[in-house]
Structures are given as structure tokens and as C-alpha cells.
Coordinates of N, CA and C in Angstrom, one line a residue:
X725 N 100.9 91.4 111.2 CA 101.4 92.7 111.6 C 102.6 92.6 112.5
X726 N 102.7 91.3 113.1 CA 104.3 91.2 114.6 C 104.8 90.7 113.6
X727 N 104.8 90.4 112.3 CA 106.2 90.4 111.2 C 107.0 91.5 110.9
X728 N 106.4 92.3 110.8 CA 106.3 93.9 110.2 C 107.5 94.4 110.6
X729 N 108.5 93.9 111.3 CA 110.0 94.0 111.9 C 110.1 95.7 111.5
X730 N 109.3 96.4 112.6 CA 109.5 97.8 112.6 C 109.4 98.7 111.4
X731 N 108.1 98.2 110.7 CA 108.1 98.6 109.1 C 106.6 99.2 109.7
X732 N 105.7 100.3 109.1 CA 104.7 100.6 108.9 C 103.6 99.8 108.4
X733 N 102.9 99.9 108.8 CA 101.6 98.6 107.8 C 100.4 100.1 107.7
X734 N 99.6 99.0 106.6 CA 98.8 99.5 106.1 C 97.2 98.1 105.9
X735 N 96.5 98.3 106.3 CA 95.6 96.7 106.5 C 94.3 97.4 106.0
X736 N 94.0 96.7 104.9 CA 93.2 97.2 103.9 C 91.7 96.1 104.0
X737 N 90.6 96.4 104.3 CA 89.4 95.7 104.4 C 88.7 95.7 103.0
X738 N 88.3 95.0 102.5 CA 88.1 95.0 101.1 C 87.2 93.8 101.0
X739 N 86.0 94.1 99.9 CA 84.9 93.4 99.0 C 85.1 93.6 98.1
X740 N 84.8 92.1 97.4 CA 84.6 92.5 95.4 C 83.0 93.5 95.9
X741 N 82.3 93.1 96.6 CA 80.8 94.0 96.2 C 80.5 95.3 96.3
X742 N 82.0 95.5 97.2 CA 81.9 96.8 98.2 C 82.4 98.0 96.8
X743 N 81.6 98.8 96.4 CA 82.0 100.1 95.5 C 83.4 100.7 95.7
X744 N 83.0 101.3 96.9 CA 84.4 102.4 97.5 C 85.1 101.4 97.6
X745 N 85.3 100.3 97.6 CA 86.9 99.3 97.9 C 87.3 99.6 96.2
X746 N 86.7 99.3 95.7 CA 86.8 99.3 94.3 C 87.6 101.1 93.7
X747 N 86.9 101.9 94.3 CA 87.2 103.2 94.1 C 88.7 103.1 94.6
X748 N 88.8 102.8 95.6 CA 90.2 103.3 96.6 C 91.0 102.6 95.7
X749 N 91.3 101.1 95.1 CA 92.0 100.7 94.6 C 92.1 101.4 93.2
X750 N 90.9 101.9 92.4 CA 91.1 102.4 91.1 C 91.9 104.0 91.5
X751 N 91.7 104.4 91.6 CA 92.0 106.1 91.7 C 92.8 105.9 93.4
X752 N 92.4 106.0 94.4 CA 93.6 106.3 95.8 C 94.9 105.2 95.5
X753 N 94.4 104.3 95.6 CA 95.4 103.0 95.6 C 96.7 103.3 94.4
X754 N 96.0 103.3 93.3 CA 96.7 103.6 91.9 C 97.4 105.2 91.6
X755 N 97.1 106.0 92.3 CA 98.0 107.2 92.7 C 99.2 107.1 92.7
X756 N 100.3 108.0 91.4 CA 101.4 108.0 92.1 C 102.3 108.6 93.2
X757 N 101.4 109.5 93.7 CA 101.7 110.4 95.1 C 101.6 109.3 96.7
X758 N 100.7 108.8 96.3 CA 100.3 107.4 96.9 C 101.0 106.7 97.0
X759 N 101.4 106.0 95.9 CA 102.1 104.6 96.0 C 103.5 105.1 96.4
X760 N 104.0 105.9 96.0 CA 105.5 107.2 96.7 C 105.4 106.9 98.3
X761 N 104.0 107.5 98.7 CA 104.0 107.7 100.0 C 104.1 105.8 100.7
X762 N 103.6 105.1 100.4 CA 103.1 103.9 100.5 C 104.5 102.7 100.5
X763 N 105.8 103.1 99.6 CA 106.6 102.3 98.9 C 107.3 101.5 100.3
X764 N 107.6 102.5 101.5 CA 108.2 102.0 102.8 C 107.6 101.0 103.8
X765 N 105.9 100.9 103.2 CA 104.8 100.2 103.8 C 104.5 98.6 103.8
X766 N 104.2 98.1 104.8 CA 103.7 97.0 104.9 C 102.2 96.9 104.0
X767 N 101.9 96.7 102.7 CA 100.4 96.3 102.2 C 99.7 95.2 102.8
X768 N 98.8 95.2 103.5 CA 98.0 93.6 104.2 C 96.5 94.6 103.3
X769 N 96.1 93.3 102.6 CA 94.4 93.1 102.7 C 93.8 92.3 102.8
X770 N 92.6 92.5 103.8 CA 91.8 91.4 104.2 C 90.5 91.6 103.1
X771 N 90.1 90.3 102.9 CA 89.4 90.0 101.8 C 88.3 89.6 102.9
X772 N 87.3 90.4 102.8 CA 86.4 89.8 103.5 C 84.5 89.6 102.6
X773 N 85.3 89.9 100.9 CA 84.1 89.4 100.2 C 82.9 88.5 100.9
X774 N 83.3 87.0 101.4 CA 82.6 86.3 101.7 C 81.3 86.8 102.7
X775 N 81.8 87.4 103.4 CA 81.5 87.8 104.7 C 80.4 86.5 105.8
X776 N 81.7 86.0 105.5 CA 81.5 84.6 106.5 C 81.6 84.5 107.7
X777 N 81.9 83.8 108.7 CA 81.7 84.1 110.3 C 83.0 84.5 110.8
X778 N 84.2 84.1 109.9 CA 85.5 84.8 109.9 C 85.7 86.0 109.7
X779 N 84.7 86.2 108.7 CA 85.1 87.6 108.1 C 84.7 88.3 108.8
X780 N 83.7 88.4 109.6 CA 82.3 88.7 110.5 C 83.3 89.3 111.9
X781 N 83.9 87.9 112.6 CA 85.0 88.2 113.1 C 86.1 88.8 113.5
X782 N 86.6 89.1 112.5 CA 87.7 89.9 112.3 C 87.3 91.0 111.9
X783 N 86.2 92.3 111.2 CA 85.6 93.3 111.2 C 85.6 94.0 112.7
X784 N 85.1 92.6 113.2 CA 84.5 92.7 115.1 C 85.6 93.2 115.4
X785 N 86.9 92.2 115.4 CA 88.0 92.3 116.0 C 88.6 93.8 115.9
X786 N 88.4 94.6 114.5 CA 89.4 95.5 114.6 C 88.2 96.6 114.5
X787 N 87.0 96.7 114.9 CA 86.0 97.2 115.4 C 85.5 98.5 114.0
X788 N 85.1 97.5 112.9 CA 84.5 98.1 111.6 C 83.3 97.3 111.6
X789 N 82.3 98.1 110.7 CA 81.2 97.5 110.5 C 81.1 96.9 109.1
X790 N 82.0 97.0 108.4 CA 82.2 96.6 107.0 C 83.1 97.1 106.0
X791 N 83.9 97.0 105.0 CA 84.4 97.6 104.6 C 83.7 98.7 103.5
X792 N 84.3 99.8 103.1 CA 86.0 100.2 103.0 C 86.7 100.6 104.1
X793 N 87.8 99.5 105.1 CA 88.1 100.4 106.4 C 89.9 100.1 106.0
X794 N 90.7 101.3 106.3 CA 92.0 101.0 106.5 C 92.4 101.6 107.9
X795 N 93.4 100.5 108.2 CA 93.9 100.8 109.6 C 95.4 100.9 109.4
X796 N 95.8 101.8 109.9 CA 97.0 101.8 109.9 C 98.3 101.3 111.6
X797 N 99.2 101.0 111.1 CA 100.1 100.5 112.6 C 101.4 101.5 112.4
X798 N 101.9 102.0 113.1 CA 103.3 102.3 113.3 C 104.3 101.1 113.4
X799 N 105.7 101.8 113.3 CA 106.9 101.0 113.2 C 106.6 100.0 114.9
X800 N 105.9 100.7 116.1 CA 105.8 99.9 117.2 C 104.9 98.6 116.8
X801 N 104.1 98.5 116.0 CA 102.6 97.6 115.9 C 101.5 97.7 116.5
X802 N 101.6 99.3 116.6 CA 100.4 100.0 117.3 C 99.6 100.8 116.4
X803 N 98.1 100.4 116.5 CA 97.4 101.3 115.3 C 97.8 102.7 115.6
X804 N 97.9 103.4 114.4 CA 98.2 105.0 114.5 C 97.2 105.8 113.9
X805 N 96.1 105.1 113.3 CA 94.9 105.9 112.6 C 94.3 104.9 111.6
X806 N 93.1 105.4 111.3 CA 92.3 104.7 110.2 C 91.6 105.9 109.7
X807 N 91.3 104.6 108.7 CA 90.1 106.0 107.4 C 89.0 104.6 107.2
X808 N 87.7 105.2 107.5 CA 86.2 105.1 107.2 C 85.7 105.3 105.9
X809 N 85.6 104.3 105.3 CA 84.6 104.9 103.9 C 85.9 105.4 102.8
X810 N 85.7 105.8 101.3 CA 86.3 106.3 100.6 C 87.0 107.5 100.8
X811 N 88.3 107.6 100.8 CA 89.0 109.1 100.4 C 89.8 109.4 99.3
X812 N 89.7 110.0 98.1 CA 90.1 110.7 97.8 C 91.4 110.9 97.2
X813 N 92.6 110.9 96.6 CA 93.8 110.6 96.7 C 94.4 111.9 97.6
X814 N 94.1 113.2 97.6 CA 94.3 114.4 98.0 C 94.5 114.2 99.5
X815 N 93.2 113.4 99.8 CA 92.7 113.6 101.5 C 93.6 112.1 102.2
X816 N 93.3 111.2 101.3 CA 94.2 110.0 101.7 C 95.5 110.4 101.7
X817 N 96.1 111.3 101.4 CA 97.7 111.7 101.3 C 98.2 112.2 102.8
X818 N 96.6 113.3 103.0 CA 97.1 113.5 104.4 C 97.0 112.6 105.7
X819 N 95.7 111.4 105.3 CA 95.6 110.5 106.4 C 96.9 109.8 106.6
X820 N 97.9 109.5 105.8 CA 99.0 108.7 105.5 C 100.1 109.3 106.8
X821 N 100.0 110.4 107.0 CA 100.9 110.8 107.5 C 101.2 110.5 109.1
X822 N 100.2 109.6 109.5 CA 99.9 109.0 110.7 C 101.4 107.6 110.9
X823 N 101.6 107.2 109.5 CA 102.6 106.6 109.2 C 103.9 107.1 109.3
X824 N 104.3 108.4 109.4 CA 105.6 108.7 109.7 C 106.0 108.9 110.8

């Protein structure tokens, strides 16, 4: 994310087992209203399938209990909002706006 040389991010928590990760990527992720809004964005996802003591970890660290969690940072590298659980492409359009 201190790469991000004043670029937006977007940090995506994700399982092969997890459904709604699966959802968000099929239908929110694959949106072209979405990926429009998204194109100026830093994409990071953390792969925390394993859910190993790392993965465990890092959940801790950015204070989720599992995924589906996305966090978002501003151009500072400061989080600016997250979304909990599955949204929507509709509803995800307006959480995005935390990015501008």
C-alpha cells in the first residue's frame, strides 16, 4: 500500500471456499460500471484461502473476521472505508466513492 505513490487502493480479502468472494468477483468485480470506476485503482488481494497463522494474522491486523472484506486507502494511504460481506454492483458503486 506505501507503493501506491498517491494512487487509491482497493485490498481485497478473498477465499477459494468463501461464496460471496466468489460472487464479488463474478458479478461486482466483473461490472463494467465497476471496473470504469476501479481503472485509476490500486487492485491488492490477499489470498487468505489457507487460513494459516499468516492469514490468521493479517485478518487480525486489518481487524476482519474473515473474508469477504474490502478495505479501501486514499491517495494519503489512509483507509477511507470498507465493505463487510457481499455487495451488489449497484451498492458497491456507491461504497467506491470513498475513493475519490
Amino acid at each position: 500500500i506505501q507503493g501506491a505513490a498517491g494512487q487509491p487502493v482497493l485490498l481485497d480479502f478473498y477465499a477459494d471456499w468463501c461464496v460471496s468472494c466468489k460472487e464479488f468477483e463474478r458479478f461486482t468485480f466483473a461490472d463494467p460500471q465497476v471496473v470504469e470506476q476501479l481503472k485509476n485503482t490500486l487492485l491488492l488481494q490477499a489470498d487468505v484461502t489457507a487460513n494459516s497463522d499468516d492469514d490468521k494474522a493479517l485478518l487480525k491486523r486489518f481487524g476482519l473476521f474473515g473474508p469477504p472484506g474490502v478495505i479501501f486507502f486514499g491517495r494519503d494511504g489512509k483507509e477511507s472505508g470498507r465493505v463487510i460481506g457481499y455487495e451488489e454492483p449497484e451498492k458497491f458503486l456507491k461504497s467506491l466513492q470513498v475513493l475519490k
